[in-house]
Coordinates of C-alpha atoms and ligand atoms in Angstrom, one line a residue:
M791 CA 0.0 0.0 0.0
I792 CA 1.3 3.5 -0.7
N793 CA 1.9 5.1 2.6
E794 CA 2.9 8.6 1.6
S795 CA 3.8 10.5 4.6
D796 CA 2.0 13.9 4.8
E797 CA 2.2 17.0 7.0
Y798 CA 0.2 15.1 9.6
Q799 CA 2.6 12.2 10.1
E800 CA 3.5 13.2 13.7
I801 CA -0.2 13.2 14.6
R802 CA -0.7 9.8 12.8
D803 CA 2.3 8.2 14.6
A804 CA 1.1 9.5 18.0
V805 CA -2.5 8.4 17.6
R806 CA -1.4 5.0 16.3
Q807 CA 0.8 4.6 19.3
L808 CA -2.1 5.4 21.7
C809 CA -4.4 3.0 19.8
G810 CA -1.7 0.4 19.9
Q811 CA -2.3 0.1 23.6
F812 CA -5.9 -1.1 22.9
P813 CA -5.7 -4.4 21.0
D814 CA -8.5 -5.8 18.8
E815 CA -9.7 -7.9 21.8
Y816 CA -10.5 -4.8 23.7
F817 CA -12.8 -3.4 21.0
R818 CA -14.3 -6.8 20.3
Q819 CA -15.2 -7.2 24.0
V820 CA -16.7 -3.7 24.2
D821 CA -18.8 -4.5 21.1
Q822 CA -20.0 -7.9 22.5
Q823 CA -20.9 -6.3 25.8
R824 CA -22.6 -3.3 24.1
A825 CA -20.4 -1.2 26.4
Y826 CA -18.8 2.2 25.9
P827 CA -15.0 2.2 25.4
E828 CA -14.4 4.2 28.6
K829 CA -10.7 3.5 28.9
F830 CA -10.0 4.3 25.3
V831 CA -12.0 7.5 25.4
D832 CA -10.3 8.5 28.7
A833 CA -6.9 7.9 27.1
L834 CA -7.8 10.0 24.1
M835 CA -9.0 12.8 26.4
E836 CA -6.0 12.7 28.6
A837 CA -3.7 12.9 25.6
G838 CA -5.6 16.0 24.5
W839 CA -6.7 14.5 21.1
L840 CA -10.4 15.4 21.6
A841 CA -9.4 19.0 22.4
A842 CA -7.5 19.3 19.1
M843 CA -9.7 22.0 17.7
I844 CA -9.9 24.2 20.8
P845 CA -7.8 27.3 20.4
Q846 CA -4.7 27.5 22.5
E847 CA -6.0 30.5 24.5
Y848 CA -8.6 28.1 25.9
G849 CA -6.2 25.3 26.6
G850 CA -6.5 23.2 23.4
S851 CA -4.1 22.6 20.5
G852 CA -5.7 25.1 18.0
L853 CA -5.7 22.7 15.2
G854 CA -8.0 22.8 12.2
L855 CA -10.5 20.3 10.8
A856 CA -7.9 18.6 8.6
A857 CA -5.8 17.7 11.6
A858 CA -8.9 16.6 13.5
S859 CA -10.0 14.4 10.6
V860 CA -6.6 12.7 10.7
I861 CA -7.1 11.9 14.3
M862 CA -10.5 10.3 13.5
E863 CA -9.1 8.5 10.5
E864 CA -6.2 6.9 12.5
I865 CA -8.6 5.7 15.2
N866 CA -10.7 3.8 12.6
R867 CA -7.6 2.7 10.8
C868 CA -6.4 1.0 14.0
G869 CA -9.6 -1.0 14.2
A870 CA -11.4 1.2 16.7
N871 CA -14.6 3.3 16.0
S872 CA -14.5 7.1 16.3
G873 CA -18.3 7.0 16.6
A874 CA -17.7 6.9 20.3
V875 CA -16.1 10.3 20.3
H876 CA -16.5 12.2 17.0
G877 CA -19.4 14.3 18.4
Q878 CA -16.9 16.2 20.5
M879 CA -15.1 17.4 17.3
Y880 CA -18.0 18.6 15.3
N881 CA -20.0 20.1 18.2
M882 CA -16.9 21.9 19.1
S883 CA -16.8 23.6 15.7
T884 CA -20.4 24.8 16.2
L885 CA -19.5 26.3 19.6
L886 CA -16.2 27.8 18.3
R887 CA -17.7 29.5 15.3
N888 CA -21.0 30.7 16.8
G889 CA -20.7 30.7 20.6
S890 CA -20.3 34.0 22.5
R891 CA -17.0 34.9 24.3
A892 CA -18.7 34.1 27.6
Q893 CA -19.8 30.7 26.4
K894 CA -16.4 29.9 25.1
E895 CA -14.8 31.0 28.4
K896 CA -17.2 28.9 30.4
Y897 CA -17.0 25.7 28.5
L898 CA -13.8 25.4 26.4
P899 CA -11.2 25.3 29.2
L900 CA -13.1 22.5 30.9
I901 CA -13.5 20.6 27.7
A902 CA -9.8 21.1 26.9
A903 CA -8.9 19.8 30.4
G904 CA -11.1 16.7 29.8
K905 CA -13.5 17.6 32.6
L906 CA -16.5 18.2 30.3
R907 CA -17.7 16.4 27.3
I908 CA -19.7 17.9 24.4
Q909 CA -20.5 14.7 22.6
S910 CA -24.1 15.1 21.6
M911 CA -26.2 16.9 19.0
G912 CA -30.0 16.7 18.9
V913 CA -31.4 17.4 15.4
T914 CA -33.3 14.4 14.1
E915 CA -37.0 14.0 15.0
P916 CA -39.2 10.9 14.6
T917 CA -42.0 12.4 12.5
T918 CA -39.9 14.7 10.3
G919 CA -36.7 12.6 9.6
T920 CA -34.5 14.2 7.0
D921 CA -36.9 17.1 6.5
T922 CA -35.2 19.1 9.2
T923 CA -36.9 22.5 8.7
R924 CA -40.2 20.9 9.8
I925 CA -38.9 19.9 13.3
K926 CA -41.6 20.2 15.9
T927 CA -39.5 20.6 19.1
A928 CA -40.3 24.1 20.2
A929 CA -38.4 26.4 22.6
V930 CA -40.6 29.2 23.9
K931 CA -39.0 32.2 25.7
K932 CA -40.5 32.9 29.2
D933 CA -39.0 34.9 32.1
G934 CA -35.4 34.7 31.1
R935 CA -35.6 31.0 30.2
Y936 CA -36.5 28.9 27.2
V937 CA -39.1 26.2 27.8
V938 CA -38.7 23.2 25.5
N939 CA -41.3 20.7 24.5
G940 CA -41.0 18.0 21.8
Q941 CA -39.1 14.8 20.9
K942 CA -35.9 13.8 19.2
V943 CA -34.7 10.4 18.0
W944 CA -31.3 8.8 17.3
I945 CA -29.4 11.2 19.6
S946 CA -26.1 9.6 20.2
R947 CA -23.7 9.5 23.2
V948 CA -26.1 11.3 25.5
Q949 CA -25.2 9.0 28.4
H950 CA -21.5 9.8 27.9
S951 CA -21.8 13.5 27.5
D952 CA -22.2 16.5 29.8
L953 CA -23.6 18.9 27.1
L954 CA -25.9 18.5 24.2
I955 CA -26.4 21.0 21.3
L956 CA -30.1 21.1 20.6
L957 CA -31.9 22.5 17.5
A958 CA -35.4 23.7 18.3
R959 CA -38.0 26.0 16.7
T960 CA -38.3 29.4 18.4
T961 CA -40.7 30.8 15.7
P962 CA -43.4 28.5 14.3
L963 CA -42.9 27.4 10.7
A964 CA -46.2 29.2 9.7
E965 CA -44.8 32.5 10.8
V966 CA -41.4 32.6 9.0
R967 CA -40.5 33.9 5.6
K968 CA -38.2 31.1 4.8
K969 CA -38.5 27.6 6.3
S970 CA -34.9 27.6 7.3
E971 CA -35.5 30.6 9.6
G972 CA -36.9 30.6 13.1
M973 CA -34.8 27.7 14.5
S974 CA -32.2 28.2 17.2
I975 CA -29.5 26.2 18.9
F976 CA -28.9 25.8 22.6
I977 CA -26.4 24.3 24.9
V978 CA -28.2 21.9 27.1
D979 CA -26.5 20.9 30.4
L980 CA -27.5 17.3 30.6
H981 CA -27.0 17.0 34.3
D982 CA -29.4 19.8 34.9
S983 CA -31.9 18.3 32.5
I984 CA -32.2 14.5 32.7
G985 CA -35.1 13.8 35.0
K986 CA -36.0 17.5 35.1
G987 CA -37.9 17.8 31.8
L988 CA -35.7 15.5 29.7
T989 CA -36.2 11.8 29.5
L990 CA -34.1 9.3 27.6
R991 CA -35.0 6.0 26.0
P992 CA -32.0 4.0 24.6
I993 CA -32.4 2.5 21.1
P994 CA -30.8 -1.0 20.7
N995 CA -29.3 -1.1 17.2
M996 CA -27.1 -3.0 14.8
V997 CA -23.8 -1.4 15.9
N998 CA -22.5 -0.8 19.4
H999 CA -23.5 2.9 19.2
E1000 CA -25.2 4.4 22.1
T1001 CA -28.2 6.3 20.7
N1002 CA -31.5 7.4 22.2
E1003 CA -35.0 8.8 21.9
L1004 CA -35.3 12.1 23.8
F1005 CA -38.5 13.4 25.3
F1006 CA -38.8 17.1 26.3
D1007 CA -41.5 18.0 28.7
N1008 CA -41.3 21.7 29.8
L1009 CA -37.5 21.5 30.0
E1010 CA -36.2 24.9 31.1
I1011 CA -32.9 26.2 29.5
P1012 CA -31.3 29.4 30.8
E1013 CA -31.5 32.2 28.2
E1014 CA -27.7 32.5 28.1
N1015 CA -27.5 29.0 26.7
L1016 CA -28.8 30.2 23.3
I1017 CA -25.9 30.0 20.8
G1018 CA -25.6 33.0 18.5
E1019 CA -28.8 34.9 17.5
E1020 CA -32.3 33.5 18.0
G1021 CA -33.8 32.2 14.7
K1022 CA -30.4 31.6 12.9
G1023 CA -29.7 28.2 14.4
F1024 CA -30.2 26.2 11.2
R1025 CA -27.4 28.2 9.5
Y1026 CA -25.2 27.6 12.5
I1027 CA -25.9 23.9 12.7
L1028 CA -25.0 23.5 9.0
D1029 CA -21.4 24.5 9.9
G1030 CA -21.4 21.6 12.4
L1031 CA -22.9 19.3 9.9
N1032 CA -20.3 20.1 7.3
A1033 CA -17.6 19.4 9.9
E1034 CA -19.4 16.2 10.8
R1035 CA -19.7 14.9 7.2
T1036 CA -16.0 15.7 6.6
L1037 CA -14.9 13.9 9.8
I1038 CA -17.0 10.9 9.0
A1039 CA -15.5 10.8 5.5
A1040 CA -12.1 10.6 7.2
E1041 CA -13.4 7.8 9.5
C1042 CA -14.6 5.9 6.5
I1043 CA -11.2 6.3 4.8
G1044 CA -9.6 4.9 8.0
D1045 CA -12.1 2.0 7.8
G1046 CA -11.3 1.5 4.1
Y1047 CA -7.6 1.2 4.7
W1048 CA -8.2 -1.1 7.6
F1049 CA -10.3 -3.4 5.4
I1050 CA -7.8 -3.3 2.6
D1051 CA -4.9 -4.1 5.0
R1052 CA -6.7 -7.1 6.4
A1053 CA -7.9 -8.3 2.9
T1054 CA -4.4 -8.0 1.5
R1055 CA -2.7 -9.8 4.4
Y1056 CA -5.2 -12.7 4.3
A1057 CA -5.0 -13.0 0.5
N1058 CA -1.3 -13.3 0.8
Q1059 CA -1.4 -15.9 3.6
R1060 CA -4.4 -18.1 2.9
V1061 CA -3.4 -21.0 0.6
V1062 CA -6.1 -23.0 -1.2
F1063 CA -5.5 -25.1 -4.4
D1064 CA -1.8 -24.9 -3.5
R1065 CA -1.4 -21.2 -3.9
P1066 CA -2.2 -18.0 -2.0
I1067 CA -5.8 -17.0 -2.8
G1068 CA -4.4 -13.5 -3.6
K1069 CA -2.7 -15.0 -6.7
N1070 CA -6.2 -15.3 -8.3
Q1071 CA -7.2 -12.2 -10.2
G1072 CA -10.8 -12.8 -9.1
V1073 CA -9.5 -12.2 -5.5
Q1074 CA -6.9 -9.5 -6.1
F1075 CA -8.7 -7.2 -8.6
P1076 CA -11.6 -6.3 -6.2
I1077 CA -9.1 -5.4 -3.5
A1078 CA -7.2 -3.2 -5.9
E1079 CA -10.4 -1.6 -7.0
A1080 CA -11.5 -0.9 -3.5
Y1081 CA -8.1 0.6 -2.7
I1082 CA -8.3 3.0 -5.7
E1083 CA -11.7 4.2 -4.5
V1084 CA -10.5 4.8 -1.0
E1085 CA -7.5 6.8 -2.3
A1086 CA -9.8 8.9 -4.5
A1087 CA -12.3 9.6 -1.7
N1088 CA -9.3 10.7 0.4
L1089 CA -8.6 13.6 -2.0
M1090 CA -12.1 15.0 -1.7
R1091 CA -11.9 14.7 2.0
F1092 CA -8.8 16.9 2.1
R1093 CA -10.4 19.4 -0.3
A1094 CA -13.4 19.7 2.1
C1095 CA -11.1 20.1 5.1
A1096 CA -9.0 22.8 3.3
L1097 CA -12.1 24.8 2.5
F1098 CA -13.6 24.5 6.0
D1099 CA -10.4 25.5 7.6
A1100 CA -10.2 28.6 5.3
Q1101 CA -13.7 29.5 6.4
Q1102 CA -14.9 29.1 2.8
P1103 CA -18.2 27.5 1.8
C1104 CA -17.6 23.7 1.8
G1105 CA -21.1 22.1 1.7
A1106 CA -20.6 20.6 -1.7
Q1107 CA -17.2 19.1 -0.9
A1108 CA -18.2 17.9 2.6
N1109 CA -21.2 16.1 1.1
M1110 CA -19.3 14.6 -1.8
A1111 CA -16.4 13.5 0.5
K1112 CA -18.9 11.8 2.8
Y1113 CA -20.6 10.1 -0.2
L1114 CA -17.4 8.9 -1.8
A1115 CA -15.8 7.8 1.4
A1116 CA -18.8 5.9 2.8
K1117 CA -19.2 4.1 -0.6
A1118 CA -15.5 3.3 -0.7
S1119 CA -15.4 2.0 2.8
W1120 CA -18.5 -0.1 2.3
E1121 CA -17.0 -1.6 -0.9
A1122 CA -13.8 -2.3 0.9
A1123 CA -15.8 -4.0 3.7
N1124 CA -17.6 -6.2 1.2
V1125 CA -14.3 -7.2 -0.5
C1126 CA -12.6 -7.9 2.8
L1127 CA -15.5 -10.1 4.0
Q1128 CA -15.5 -12.0 0.6
T1129 CA -11.7 -12.4 0.7
H1130 CA -11.9 -14.0 4.1
G1131 CA -14.6 -16.5 3.0
G1132 CA -16.3 -18.1 6.0
F1133 CA -13.7 -16.7 8.4
G1134 CA -15.0 -13.2 7.7
F1135 CA -18.0 -14.1 9.7
A1136 CA -16.1 -15.2 12.7
T1137 CA -16.2 -12.6 15.5
E1138 CA -12.5 -13.1 16.3
Y1139 CA -11.5 -11.6 12.9
D1140 CA -13.2 -8.3 13.7
I1141 CA -14.3 -7.9 10.1
E1142 CA -18.0 -8.5 10.8
R1143 CA -17.8 -5.8 13.5
K1144 CA -16.2 -3.2 11.3
F1145 CA -18.5 -4.3 8.4
R1146 CA -21.5 -3.3 10.6
E1147 CA -19.9 -0.2 11.8
T1148 CA -19.0 1.2 8.4
R1149 CA -22.4 0.4 6.9
L1150 CA -24.0 3.1 9.1
Y1151 CA -22.4 5.9 7.2
Q1152 CA -24.5 5.6 4.1
V1153 CA -27.5 6.4 6.2
A1154 CA -26.2 8.7 8.9
P1155 CA -25.4 11.5 9.4
V1156 CA -26.9 12.2 6.0
S1157 CA -28.3 9.6 3.7
T1158 CA -26.9 9.1 0.3
N1159 CA -30.1 10.2 -1.5
M1160 CA -29.9 13.5 0.3
I1161 CA -26.4 14.1 -1.0
F1162 CA -27.6 13.3 -4.6
A1163 CA -30.4 15.8 -4.1
Y1164 CA -28.0 18.5 -2.8
V1165 CA -25.6 18.0 -5.8
A1166 CA -28.5 17.9 -8.3
E1167 CA -30.1 21.1 -7.0
H1168 CA -27.2 23.2 -5.8
L1169 CA -24.4 22.2 -8.1
L1170 CA -26.2 21.2 -11.3
G1171 CA -29.1 23.5 -11.2
L1172 CA -31.7 20.8 -11.5
P1173 CA -35.2 21.4 -10.1
R1174 CA -35.6 20.7 -6.4
S1175 CA -37.1 17.2 -6.1
F1176 CA -38.9 17.6 -2.8
Ligands
LIG1764 C1 -26.9 5.0 14.7 C2 -27.4 6.4 14.4 C3 -26.9 7.5 15.1 C4 -27.5 8.7 14.8 N1 -27.0 9.8 15.6 C5 -27.7 11.0 15.5 C6 -27.4 12.1 16.3 O1 -26.5 12.0 17.2 N2 -28.1 13.2 16.2 C7 -29.0 13.4 15.3 O2 -29.6 14.5 15.2 N3 -29.4 12.4 14.4 C8 -28.7 11.2 14.5 N4 -29.0 10.2 13.6 C9 -30.1 10.3 12.7 C10 -29.6 10.3 11.2 O3 -29.0 11.5 10.9 C11 -30.9 10.0 10.4 O4 -31.2 8.7 10.6 C12 -30.6 10.2 8.9 O5 -30.4 11.6 8.7 C13 -31.8 9.8 8.1 O6 -33.0 10.2 8.7 P1 -34.3 9.2 8.9 O7 -33.7 8.1 9.6 O8 -35.4 10.0 9.6 O9 -34.7 8.8 7.5 P2 -35.9 9.4 6.6 O10 -35.8 10.9 6.5 O11 -37.2 8.8 7.1 O12 -35.5 8.7 5.2 C14 -35.6 7.3 5.0 C15 -35.0 6.9 3.6 O13 -35.7 7.6 2.6 C16 -34.9 8.4 1.8 N5 -35.6 9.7 1.4 C17 -36.4 10.4 2.2 N6 -36.8 11.5 1.5 C18 -36.3 11.4 0.3 C19 -36.4 12.2 -0.9 N7 -37.2 13.3 -0.9 N8 -35.8 11.8 -2.0 C20 -35.1 10.6 -2.0 N9 -34.9 9.8 -0.9 C21 -35.6 10.2 0.2 C22 -33.7 8.7 2.7 O14 -32.5 9.0 1.9 C23 -33.6 7.4 3.5 O15 -32.8 6.5 2.8 C24 -28.5 8.9 13.9 C25 -28.9 7.8 13.1 C26 -28.4 6.5 13.4 C27 -29.0 5.3 12.7

């Protein structure tokens, strides 16, 4: 495999070294127990990796999205799953870009010190799905507080976070000029909220990913927890979503390389009909094809990162990177499973676990059809299809 070193090589080496302390058995066991990889996450926090994007004045490393994406890539490339922690990176970018000085001073040093986690973002709702502007969760201002009522679904890592970034309607849809207006984002302190207006119901699912239904019943949020201006939350959340898509593209690329490494190793070692299976073109060509596609997706991922870090519009590149990378990692997963034959299904090879994990990314955080719709409408000028 080409292993060109890049300007992030030091980060890559250091993250690999940390991940090296957590062997495959650790992640396999965590998966089987449907547990949270506490020790691994603590080690990442202690080493400062999850504070990478916090400016140095607040105690972080002041790195950009490109560096953050390399951290996520390397975690997945080592066989782990950044899904346990990636929320911290993209929620951070929402707070960094749109939070007030007071909010940054209150939260960022604690996050940088590993004392506070901002792992969760609440956007999706059960009755509106991808049609985000129709969300029904409402926040009504009353006596210096916002009172929240409504429901969210698939909200991840809530039980392993201290803070949640919540998107809610502050002006009813019927009263706004444009449907993207009238929504706001808030910092929700989960310790002040769970059991006091916020109830969780975990959703058992295909991967070991802690995710929940959230029920808001007159939850009160202090007025100062509003991020940015009231009514502009949708625009702010898009910044976070572009960061999220780009980071997840990087994770898929990490997965893709992991699958190709494993497939290549096995194809060289496994001897059937008196020769390594990798000698057959029917086995080696699909691996080569998967590798080419991961490499190509990687280019778009760095393009999206560069635009984001230059504060340039990057919606198109973030979406396209996520599409290409999720497709490439899924193809690599399929090839890796096929190359291993029956052994690919054995838990001890870790392929079935990574196979399940990488499949998620064609559905969440944005499904493939929505990316096609974005490109068709915004890049190609085709009529809006919904
Ligand atoms: C494990 C997991 C973790 C998640 N974590 C979070 C989280 O932390 N926070 C959060 O807010 N959300 C989270 N999500 C939600 C995720 O972002 C949504 O599931 C995803 O955006 C799709 O929304 P939906 O499930 O409501 O699908 P729907 O909107 O119901 O769509 C279903 C299918 O129909 C297709 N479809 C719908 N409309 C159209 C159309 N007009 N044209 C073509 N195709 C269409 C979609 O592409 C999709 O394939 C998570 C989801 C999962 C599974």
